[in-house]
Coordinates of C-alpha atoms and ligand atoms in Angstrom, one line a residue:
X789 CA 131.1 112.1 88.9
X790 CA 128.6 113.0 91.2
X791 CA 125.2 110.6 91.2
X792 CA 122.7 112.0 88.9
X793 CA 118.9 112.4 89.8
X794 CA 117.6 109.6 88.8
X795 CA 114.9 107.8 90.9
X796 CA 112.7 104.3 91.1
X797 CA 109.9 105.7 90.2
X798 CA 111.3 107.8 87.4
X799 CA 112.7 104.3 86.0
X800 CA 110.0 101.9 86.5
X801 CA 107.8 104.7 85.2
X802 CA 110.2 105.1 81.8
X803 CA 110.6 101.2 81.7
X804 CA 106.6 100.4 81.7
X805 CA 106.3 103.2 78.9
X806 CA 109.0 102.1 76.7
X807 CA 108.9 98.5 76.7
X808 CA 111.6 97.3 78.8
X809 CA 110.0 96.1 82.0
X810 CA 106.4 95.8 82.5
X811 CA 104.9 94.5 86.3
X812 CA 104.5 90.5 86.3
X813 CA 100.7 89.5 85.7
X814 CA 99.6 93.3 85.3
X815 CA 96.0 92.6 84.5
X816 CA 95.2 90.6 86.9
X817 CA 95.6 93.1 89.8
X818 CA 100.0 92.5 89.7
X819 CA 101.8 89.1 91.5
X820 CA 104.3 91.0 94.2
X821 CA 107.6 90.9 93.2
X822 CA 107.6 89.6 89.8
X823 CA 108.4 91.5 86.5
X824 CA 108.1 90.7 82.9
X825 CA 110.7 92.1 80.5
X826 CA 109.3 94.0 77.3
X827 CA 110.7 94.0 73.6
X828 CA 113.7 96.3 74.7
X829 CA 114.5 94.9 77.8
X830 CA 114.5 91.9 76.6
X831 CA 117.2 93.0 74.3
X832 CA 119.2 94.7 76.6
X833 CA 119.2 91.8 79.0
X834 CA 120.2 89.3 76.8
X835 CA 122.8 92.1 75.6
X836 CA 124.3 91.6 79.6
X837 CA 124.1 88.0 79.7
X838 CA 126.4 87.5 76.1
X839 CA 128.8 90.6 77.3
X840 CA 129.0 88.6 81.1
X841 CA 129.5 85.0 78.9
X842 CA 131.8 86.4 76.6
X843 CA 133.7 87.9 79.3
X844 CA 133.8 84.8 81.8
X845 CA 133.7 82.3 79.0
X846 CA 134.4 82.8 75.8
X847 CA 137.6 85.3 76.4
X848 CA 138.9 82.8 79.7
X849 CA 141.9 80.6 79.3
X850 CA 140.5 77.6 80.9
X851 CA 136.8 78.4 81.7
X852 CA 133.6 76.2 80.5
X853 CA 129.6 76.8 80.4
X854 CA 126.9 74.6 81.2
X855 CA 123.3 74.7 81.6
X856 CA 122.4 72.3 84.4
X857 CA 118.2 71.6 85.2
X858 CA 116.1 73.8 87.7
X859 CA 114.9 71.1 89.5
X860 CA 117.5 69.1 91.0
X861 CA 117.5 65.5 93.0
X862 CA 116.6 66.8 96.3
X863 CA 119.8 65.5 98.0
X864 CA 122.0 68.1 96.4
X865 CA 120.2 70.9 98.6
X866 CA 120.9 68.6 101.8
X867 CA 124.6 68.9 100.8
X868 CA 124.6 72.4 100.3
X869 CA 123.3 73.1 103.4
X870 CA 120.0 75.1 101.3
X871 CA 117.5 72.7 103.0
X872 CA 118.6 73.2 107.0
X873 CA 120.0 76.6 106.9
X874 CA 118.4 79.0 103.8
X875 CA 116.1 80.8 106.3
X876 CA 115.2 85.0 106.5
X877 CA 114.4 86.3 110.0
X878 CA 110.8 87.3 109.5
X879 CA 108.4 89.1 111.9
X880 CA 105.0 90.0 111.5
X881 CA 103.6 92.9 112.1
X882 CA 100.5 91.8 114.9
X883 CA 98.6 95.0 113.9
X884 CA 98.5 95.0 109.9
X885 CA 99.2 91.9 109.1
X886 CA 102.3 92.5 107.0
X887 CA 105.6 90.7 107.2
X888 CA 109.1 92.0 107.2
X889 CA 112.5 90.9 107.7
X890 CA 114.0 91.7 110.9
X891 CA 118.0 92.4 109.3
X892 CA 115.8 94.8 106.8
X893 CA 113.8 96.5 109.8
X894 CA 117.0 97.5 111.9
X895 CA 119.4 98.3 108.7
X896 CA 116.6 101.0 107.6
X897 CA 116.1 102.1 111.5
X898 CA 119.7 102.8 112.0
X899 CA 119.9 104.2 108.5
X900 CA 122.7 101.1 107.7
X901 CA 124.4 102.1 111.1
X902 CA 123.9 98.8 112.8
X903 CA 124.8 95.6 111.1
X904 CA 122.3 93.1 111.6
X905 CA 124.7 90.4 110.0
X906 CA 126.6 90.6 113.1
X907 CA 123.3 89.8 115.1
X908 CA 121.6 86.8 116.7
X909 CA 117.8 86.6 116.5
X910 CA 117.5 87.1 119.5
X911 CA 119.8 89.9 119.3
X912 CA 117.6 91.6 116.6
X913 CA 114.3 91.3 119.0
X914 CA 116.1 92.9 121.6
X915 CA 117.2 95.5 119.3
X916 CA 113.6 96.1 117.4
X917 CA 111.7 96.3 121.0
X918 CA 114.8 98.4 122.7
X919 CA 114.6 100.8 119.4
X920 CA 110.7 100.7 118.9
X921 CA 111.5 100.0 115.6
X922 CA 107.8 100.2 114.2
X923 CA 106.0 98.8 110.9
X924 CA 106.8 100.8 108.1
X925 CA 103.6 99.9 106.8
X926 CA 101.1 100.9 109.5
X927 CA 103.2 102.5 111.9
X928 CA 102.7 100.6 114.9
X929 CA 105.3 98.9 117.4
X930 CA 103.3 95.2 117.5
X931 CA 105.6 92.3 116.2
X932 CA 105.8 88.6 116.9
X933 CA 108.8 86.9 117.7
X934 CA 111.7 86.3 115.0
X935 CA 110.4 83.0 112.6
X936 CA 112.4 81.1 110.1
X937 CA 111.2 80.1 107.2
X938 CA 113.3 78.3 104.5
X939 CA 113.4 80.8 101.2
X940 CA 113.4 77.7 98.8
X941 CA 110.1 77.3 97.1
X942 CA 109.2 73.2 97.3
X943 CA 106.9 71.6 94.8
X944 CA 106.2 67.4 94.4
X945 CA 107.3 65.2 91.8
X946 CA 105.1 62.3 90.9
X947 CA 101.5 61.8 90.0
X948 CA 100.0 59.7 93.4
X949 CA 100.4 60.5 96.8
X950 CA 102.3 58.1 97.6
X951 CA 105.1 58.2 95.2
X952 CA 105.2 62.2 95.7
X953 CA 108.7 63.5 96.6
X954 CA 109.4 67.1 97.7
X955 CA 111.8 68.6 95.3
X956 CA 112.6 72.4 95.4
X957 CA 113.2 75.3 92.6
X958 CA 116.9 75.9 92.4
X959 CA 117.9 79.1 94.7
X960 CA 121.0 79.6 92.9
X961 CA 122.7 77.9 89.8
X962 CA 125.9 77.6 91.9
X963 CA 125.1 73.8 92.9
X964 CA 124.7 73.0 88.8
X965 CA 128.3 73.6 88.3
X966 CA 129.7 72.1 91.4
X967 CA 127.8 68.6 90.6
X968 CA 128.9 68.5 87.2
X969 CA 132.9 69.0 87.8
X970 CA 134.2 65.9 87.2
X971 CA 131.6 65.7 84.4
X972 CA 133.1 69.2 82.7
X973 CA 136.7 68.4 84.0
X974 CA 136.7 64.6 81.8
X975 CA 135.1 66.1 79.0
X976 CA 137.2 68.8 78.4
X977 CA 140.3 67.4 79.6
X978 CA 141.0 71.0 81.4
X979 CA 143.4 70.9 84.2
X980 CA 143.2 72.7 87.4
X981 CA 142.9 76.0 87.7
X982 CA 139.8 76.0 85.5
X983 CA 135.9 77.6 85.7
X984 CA 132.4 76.8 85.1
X985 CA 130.1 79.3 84.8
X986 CA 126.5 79.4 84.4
X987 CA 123.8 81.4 83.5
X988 CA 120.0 80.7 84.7
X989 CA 117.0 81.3 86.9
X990 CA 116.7 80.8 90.7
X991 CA 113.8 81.2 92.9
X992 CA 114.2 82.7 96.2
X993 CA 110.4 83.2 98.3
X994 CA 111.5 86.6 99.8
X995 CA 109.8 89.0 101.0
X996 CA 111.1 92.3 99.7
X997 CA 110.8 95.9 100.2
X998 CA 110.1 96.1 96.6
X999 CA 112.7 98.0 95.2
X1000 CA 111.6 97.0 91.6
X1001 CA 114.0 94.1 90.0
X1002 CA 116.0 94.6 93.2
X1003 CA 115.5 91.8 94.7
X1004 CA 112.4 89.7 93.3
X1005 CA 111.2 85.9 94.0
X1006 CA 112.1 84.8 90.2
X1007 CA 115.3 86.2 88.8
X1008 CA 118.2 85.3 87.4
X1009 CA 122.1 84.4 88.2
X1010 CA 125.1 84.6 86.1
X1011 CA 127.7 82.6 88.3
X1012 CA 131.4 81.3 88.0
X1013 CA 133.4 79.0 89.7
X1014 CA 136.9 78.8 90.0
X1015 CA 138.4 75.4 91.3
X1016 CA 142.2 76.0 91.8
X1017 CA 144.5 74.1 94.2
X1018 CA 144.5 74.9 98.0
X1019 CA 147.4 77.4 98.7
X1020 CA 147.1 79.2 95.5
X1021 CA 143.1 80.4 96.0
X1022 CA 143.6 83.7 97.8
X1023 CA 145.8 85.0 94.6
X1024 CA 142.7 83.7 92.5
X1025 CA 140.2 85.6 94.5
X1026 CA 142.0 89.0 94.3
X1027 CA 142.1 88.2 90.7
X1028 CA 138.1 87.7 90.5
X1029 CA 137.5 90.9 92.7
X1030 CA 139.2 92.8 90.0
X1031 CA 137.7 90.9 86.6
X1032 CA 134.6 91.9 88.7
X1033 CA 135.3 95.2 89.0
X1034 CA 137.1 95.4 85.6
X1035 CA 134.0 94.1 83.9
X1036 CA 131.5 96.6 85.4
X1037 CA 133.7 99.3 84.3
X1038 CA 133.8 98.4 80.8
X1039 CA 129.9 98.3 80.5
X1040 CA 130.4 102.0 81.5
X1041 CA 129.9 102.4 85.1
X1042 CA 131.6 105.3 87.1
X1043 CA 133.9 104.1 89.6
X1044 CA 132.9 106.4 92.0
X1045 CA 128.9 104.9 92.2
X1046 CA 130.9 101.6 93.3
X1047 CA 132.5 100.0 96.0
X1048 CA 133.8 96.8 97.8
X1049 CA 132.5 95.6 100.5
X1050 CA 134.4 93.1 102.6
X1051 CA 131.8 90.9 104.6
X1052 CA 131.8 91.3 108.8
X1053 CA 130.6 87.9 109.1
X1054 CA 131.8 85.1 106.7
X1055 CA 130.0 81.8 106.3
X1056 CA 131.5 79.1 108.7
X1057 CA 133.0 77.2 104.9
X1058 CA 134.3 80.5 103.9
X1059 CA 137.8 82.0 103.9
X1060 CA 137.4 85.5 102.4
X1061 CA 134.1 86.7 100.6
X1062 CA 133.1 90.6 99.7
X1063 CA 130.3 92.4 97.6
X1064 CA 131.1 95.0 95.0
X1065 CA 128.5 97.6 96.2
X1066 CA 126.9 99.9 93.5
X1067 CA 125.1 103.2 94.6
X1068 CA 121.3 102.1 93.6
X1069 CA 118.6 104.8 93.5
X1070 CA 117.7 103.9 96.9
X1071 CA 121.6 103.7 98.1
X1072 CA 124.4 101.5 98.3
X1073 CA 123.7 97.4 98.3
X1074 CA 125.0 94.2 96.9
X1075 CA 125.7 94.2 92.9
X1076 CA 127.2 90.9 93.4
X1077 CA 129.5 88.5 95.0
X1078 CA 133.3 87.2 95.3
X1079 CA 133.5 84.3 98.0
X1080 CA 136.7 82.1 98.5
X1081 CA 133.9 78.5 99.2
X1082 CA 137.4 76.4 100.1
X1083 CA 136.6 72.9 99.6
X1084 CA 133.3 72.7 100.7
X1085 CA 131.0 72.5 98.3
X1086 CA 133.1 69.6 96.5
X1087 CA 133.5 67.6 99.4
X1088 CA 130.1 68.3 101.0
X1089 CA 128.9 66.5 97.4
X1090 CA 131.0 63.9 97.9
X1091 CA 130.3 62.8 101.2
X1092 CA 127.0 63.2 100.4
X1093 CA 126.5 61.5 97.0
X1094 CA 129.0 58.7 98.2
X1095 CA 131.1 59.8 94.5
X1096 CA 134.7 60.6 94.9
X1097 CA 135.0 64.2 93.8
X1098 CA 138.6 64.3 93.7
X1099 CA 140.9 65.5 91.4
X1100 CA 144.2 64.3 90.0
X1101 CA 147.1 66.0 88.6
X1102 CA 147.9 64.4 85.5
X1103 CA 151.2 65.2 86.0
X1104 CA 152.1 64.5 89.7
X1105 CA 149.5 61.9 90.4
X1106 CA 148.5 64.0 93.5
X1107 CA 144.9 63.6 94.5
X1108 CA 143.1 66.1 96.0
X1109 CA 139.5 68.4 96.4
X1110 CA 140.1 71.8 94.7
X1111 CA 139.2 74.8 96.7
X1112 CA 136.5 77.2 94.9
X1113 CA 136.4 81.0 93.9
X1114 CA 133.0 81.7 93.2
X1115 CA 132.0 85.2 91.3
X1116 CA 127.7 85.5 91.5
X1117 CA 125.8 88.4 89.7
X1118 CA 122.0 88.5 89.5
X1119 CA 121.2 89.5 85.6
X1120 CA 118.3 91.4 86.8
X1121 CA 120.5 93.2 89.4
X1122 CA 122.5 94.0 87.0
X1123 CA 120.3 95.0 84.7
X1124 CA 119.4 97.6 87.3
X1125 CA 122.5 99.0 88.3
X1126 CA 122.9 99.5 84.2
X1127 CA 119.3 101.4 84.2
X1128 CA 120.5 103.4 86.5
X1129 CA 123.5 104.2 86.0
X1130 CA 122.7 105.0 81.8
X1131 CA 119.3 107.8 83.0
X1132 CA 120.0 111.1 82.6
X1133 CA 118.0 114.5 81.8
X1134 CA 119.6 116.7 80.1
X1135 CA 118.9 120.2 79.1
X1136 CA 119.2 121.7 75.8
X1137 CA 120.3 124.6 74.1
X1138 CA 116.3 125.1 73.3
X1139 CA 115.7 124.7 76.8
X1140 CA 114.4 121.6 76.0
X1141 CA 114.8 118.5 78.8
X1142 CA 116.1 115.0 76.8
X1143 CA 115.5 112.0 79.0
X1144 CA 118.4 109.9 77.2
X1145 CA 119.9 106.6 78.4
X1146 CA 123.5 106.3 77.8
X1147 CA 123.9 102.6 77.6
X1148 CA 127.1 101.2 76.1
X1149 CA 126.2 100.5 72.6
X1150 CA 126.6 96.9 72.8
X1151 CA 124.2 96.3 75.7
X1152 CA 121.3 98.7 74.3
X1153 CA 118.5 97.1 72.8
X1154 CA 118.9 98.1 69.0
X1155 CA 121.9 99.6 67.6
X1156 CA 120.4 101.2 65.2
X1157 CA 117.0 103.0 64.7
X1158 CA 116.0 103.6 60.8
X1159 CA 114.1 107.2 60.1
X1160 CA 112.9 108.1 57.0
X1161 CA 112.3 111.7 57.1
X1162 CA 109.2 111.6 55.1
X1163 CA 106.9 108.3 54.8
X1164 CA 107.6 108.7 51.2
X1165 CA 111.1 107.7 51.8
X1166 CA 110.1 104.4 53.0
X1167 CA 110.9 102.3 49.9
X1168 CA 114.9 103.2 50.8
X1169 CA 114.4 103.4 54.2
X1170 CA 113.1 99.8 54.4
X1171 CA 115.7 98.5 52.2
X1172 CA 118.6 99.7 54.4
X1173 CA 116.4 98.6 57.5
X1174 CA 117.1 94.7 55.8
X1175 CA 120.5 95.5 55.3
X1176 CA 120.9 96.0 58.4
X1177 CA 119.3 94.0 60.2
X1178 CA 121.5 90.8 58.8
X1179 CA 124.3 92.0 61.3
X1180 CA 122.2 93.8 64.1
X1181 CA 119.4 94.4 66.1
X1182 CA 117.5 97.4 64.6
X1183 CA 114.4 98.8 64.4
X1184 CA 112.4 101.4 62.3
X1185 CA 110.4 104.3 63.3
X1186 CA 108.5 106.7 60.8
X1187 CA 105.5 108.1 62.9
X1188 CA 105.9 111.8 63.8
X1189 CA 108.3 114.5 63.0
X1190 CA 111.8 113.5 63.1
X1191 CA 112.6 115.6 66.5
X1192 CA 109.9 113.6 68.1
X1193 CA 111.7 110.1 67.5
X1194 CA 114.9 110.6 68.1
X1195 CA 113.5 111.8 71.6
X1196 CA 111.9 108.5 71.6
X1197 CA 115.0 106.5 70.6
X1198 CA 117.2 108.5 73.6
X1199 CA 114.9 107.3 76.0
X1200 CA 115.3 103.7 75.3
X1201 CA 119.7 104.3 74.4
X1202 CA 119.7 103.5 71.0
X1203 CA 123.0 104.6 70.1
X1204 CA 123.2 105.7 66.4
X1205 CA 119.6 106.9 64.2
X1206 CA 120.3 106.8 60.8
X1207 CA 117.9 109.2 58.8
X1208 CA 117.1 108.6 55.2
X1209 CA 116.5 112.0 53.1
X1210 CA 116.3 113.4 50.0
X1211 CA 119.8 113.2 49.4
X1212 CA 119.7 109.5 50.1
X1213 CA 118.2 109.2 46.8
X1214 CA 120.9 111.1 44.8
X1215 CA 124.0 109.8 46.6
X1216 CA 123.0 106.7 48.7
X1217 CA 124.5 108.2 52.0
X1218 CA 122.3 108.0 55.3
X1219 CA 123.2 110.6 58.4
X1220 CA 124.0 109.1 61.2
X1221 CA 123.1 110.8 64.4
X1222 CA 125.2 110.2 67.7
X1223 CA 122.7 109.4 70.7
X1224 CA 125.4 111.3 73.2
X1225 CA 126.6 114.1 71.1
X1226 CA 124.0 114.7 68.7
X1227 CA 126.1 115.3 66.1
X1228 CA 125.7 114.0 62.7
X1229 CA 128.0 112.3 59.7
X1230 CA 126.8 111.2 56.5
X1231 CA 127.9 107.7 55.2
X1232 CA 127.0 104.8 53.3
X1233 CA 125.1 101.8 54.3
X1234 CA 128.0 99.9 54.1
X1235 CA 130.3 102.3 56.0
X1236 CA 127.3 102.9 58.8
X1237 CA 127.4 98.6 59.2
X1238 CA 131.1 98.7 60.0
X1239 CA 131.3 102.0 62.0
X1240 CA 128.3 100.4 64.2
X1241 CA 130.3 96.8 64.2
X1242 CA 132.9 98.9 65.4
X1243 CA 131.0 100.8 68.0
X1244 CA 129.0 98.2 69.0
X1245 CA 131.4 95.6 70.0
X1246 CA 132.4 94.8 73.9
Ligands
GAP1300 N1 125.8 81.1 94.8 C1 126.0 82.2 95.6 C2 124.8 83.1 95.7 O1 123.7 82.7 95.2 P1 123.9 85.3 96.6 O2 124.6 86.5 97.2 O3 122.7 84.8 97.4 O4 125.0 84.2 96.4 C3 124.4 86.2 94.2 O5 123.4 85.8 95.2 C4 123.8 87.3 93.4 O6 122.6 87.0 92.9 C5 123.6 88.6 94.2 O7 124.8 89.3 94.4 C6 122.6 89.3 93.4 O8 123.2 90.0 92.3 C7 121.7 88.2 92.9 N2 120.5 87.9 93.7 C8 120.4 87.2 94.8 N3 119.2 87.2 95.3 C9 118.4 87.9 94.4 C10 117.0 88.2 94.3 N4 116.1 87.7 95.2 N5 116.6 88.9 93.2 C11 117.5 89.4 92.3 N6 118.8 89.1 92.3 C12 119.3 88.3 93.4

């Protein structure tokens, strides 16, 4: 299916007016690149998180969750390599004052001709100043020379000078579940292959082009790790790219608004690693990552913390390091790529145009909205509302005429209205009205709670 219209601004515009994402710190002037999620996206983002977890945990044959601390001993980001190598190429624009990253700078120049992955820094100057590849912001061709700075943000730990210690904000959760392997694999007796996934905040300072929850400084991961024995990992990371793929199909996304990427340049500890692309409102980038680590995360923790890592077949006795499959998704990223992929405007017989979101009923916020057609129906109305509400999330609307909120309900993807008339009072039965199809059956309570346990399960 062809990519509908839909646009940032259109979103962010229908997410600040219906409660799902509002800009970080609004009355105080904004704080760049942060967002707060509203009473519906709220909803709908915890909705991800428990489809992703029951996915990737609760439905694995050997897979295990944890939820490790933010702020780790500082060590752990010296093993991981975080602390020497996390770095952005930055330049600064010598005119306006603004800072950019130079990968960004030549991928929008050479309209994603040019891979900057590929590139040295000093490559990338060469290429900026060759290409007078200007500021987007003031127009002007002025930059200082390629800077690193480390993306981690630090703070201290300690209340004197002299006991303070630097310690960072995580930058991914990744390092949470390879610390606490041998922890997971003793307590849970699992053998090799197992997983441990993870779902939490990280804190990246990047500067972005601010494409909305794109990319932001505070955001969070959903990651899993696979540790399976050397020799077997490449069959294991086939298998992830397609429970990856598998998994963004069933929350509804076209096929044809995704792709894989394979990646030019792999990390020097990697063996294969690709993205799974999704065609954003401002194009094709990263929905998330499959990487085949090998065995160096566990043993750069080992020879780091001085603990053996190892692992030992119970059965043969052999010893050895497991190699890793690691499967990354930002929540907020995804929640994105779901935002956009659910928008549409659709005209109507009346003429009529119906912004409507057509999330999968298990990820929209409520998956049911209550209507009494008249306030004085609000007596029944509010009893089915409790009904209800001891098996989903629902809410209740009786302010305007009744074409008015179901508009309303569309445009935040509530999948099922269920209007309470006059006939309500003589037979008990609700209608229930079909976001996508707008069609209408009339039911009981009772048989509206299973049809929407039904509906509403992924
Ligand atoms: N442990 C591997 C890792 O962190 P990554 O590619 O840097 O790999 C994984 O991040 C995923 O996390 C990305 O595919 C993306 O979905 C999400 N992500 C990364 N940085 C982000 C940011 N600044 N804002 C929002 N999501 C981000």
């Amino acid at each position: 299916m062809a990519k509908k219209a839909v646009t940032m601004d259109k979103l962010v515009a229908l997410c600040k007016a219906r409660g799902i994402i509002f800009p970080g710190s609004e009355i105080y002037g904004g704080m760049g690149n942060t967002w707060d999620y509203g009473p519906v996206g709220v909803e709908i983002k915890n909705n991800l998180k428990r489809a992703w977890w029951k996915r990737f945990v609760q439905e694995s044959e050997n897979s295990y969750g944890v939820d490790a601390a933010i702020l780790m001993n500082a060590r752990v980001w010296e093993a991981s390599g975080h602390t020497a190598s996390f770095s952005d190429p930055k330049m600064d624009c010598r005119n306006c004052k603004s800072r950019h990253r130079a990968d960004n700078l030549i991928e929008a120049h050479s309209k994603g001709k040019v891979n900057p992955d590929l590139m040295s820094n000093e490559e990338m100057e060469a290429y900026i100043n060759e290409h007078h590849v200007c500021c987007p912001v003031c127009g002007k061709c002025d930059w200082t020379p390629i800077r690193t700075f480390n993306l981690m943000f630090e703070t201290s730990r300690g209340v004197t000078d002299e006991s303070q210690n630097k310690i960072y904000l995580r930058p991914e959760t990744a390092q949470g579940e390879f610390v606490n392997f041998l922890n997971v694999q003793r307590t849970t007796r699992a053998k090799v292959p197992f997983g441990i996934a993870q779902v939490g905040k990280a804190f990246r300072n990047e500067i972005t082009p601010g494409n909305f929850i794109f990319r932001t400084i505070e955001f969070e991961q959903m990651e899993h790790q696979w540790f399976c024995k050397e020799g077997t990992d490449s069959e294991y990371y086939a298998q992830f790219k397609a429970q990856a793929w598998q998994f963004l199909l069933d929350l509804g996304f076209d096929a044809e608004h995704l792709r894989f990427h394979d990646h030019d340049k792999l990390a020097h500890y990697a063996k294969e690693a690709c993205d799974i692309q999704y065609e954003f409102p401002m194009g094709w980038n990263e929905l998330n990552g499959i990487h085949n680590r090998t065995d160096y995360d566990l043993s750069r923790h080992q020879e780091y913390s001085g603990k053996s890592l190892a692992y030992v077949d119970p059965v043969t006795q052999e010893r050895y390091i497991p190699y890793v499959i690691e499967y990354s998704i930002g929540a907020d990223r995804l929640m994105l790529a779901v935002l956009s992929e659910a928008y549409d405007e659709e005209t109507l017989e009346n003429g009529e145009v119906r912004t409507v979101m057509h999330f999968h009923p298990a990820i929209a916020a409520y998956k049911a909205a209550v209507l009494p057609l008249q306030k004085n129906l609000a007596e029944p109305a509010k009893a089915i509302l409790a009904k209800l509400k001891k098996h989903f999330s629902v809410t209740y609307d009786d302010a305007g005429s009744i074409g008015k909120r179901y508009r309303r309900q569309d445009e935040i993807g509530t999948p099922y209205c269920l209007t309470i008339d006059f006939t309500t009072l003589e037979d008990g039965t609700v209608t229930v009205r079909d976001r996508d199809s707008m069609e209408q059956t009339r039911m009981t309570p009772e048989q509206a709670i299973a049809f929407l346990t039904e509906k509403c399960t992924f």
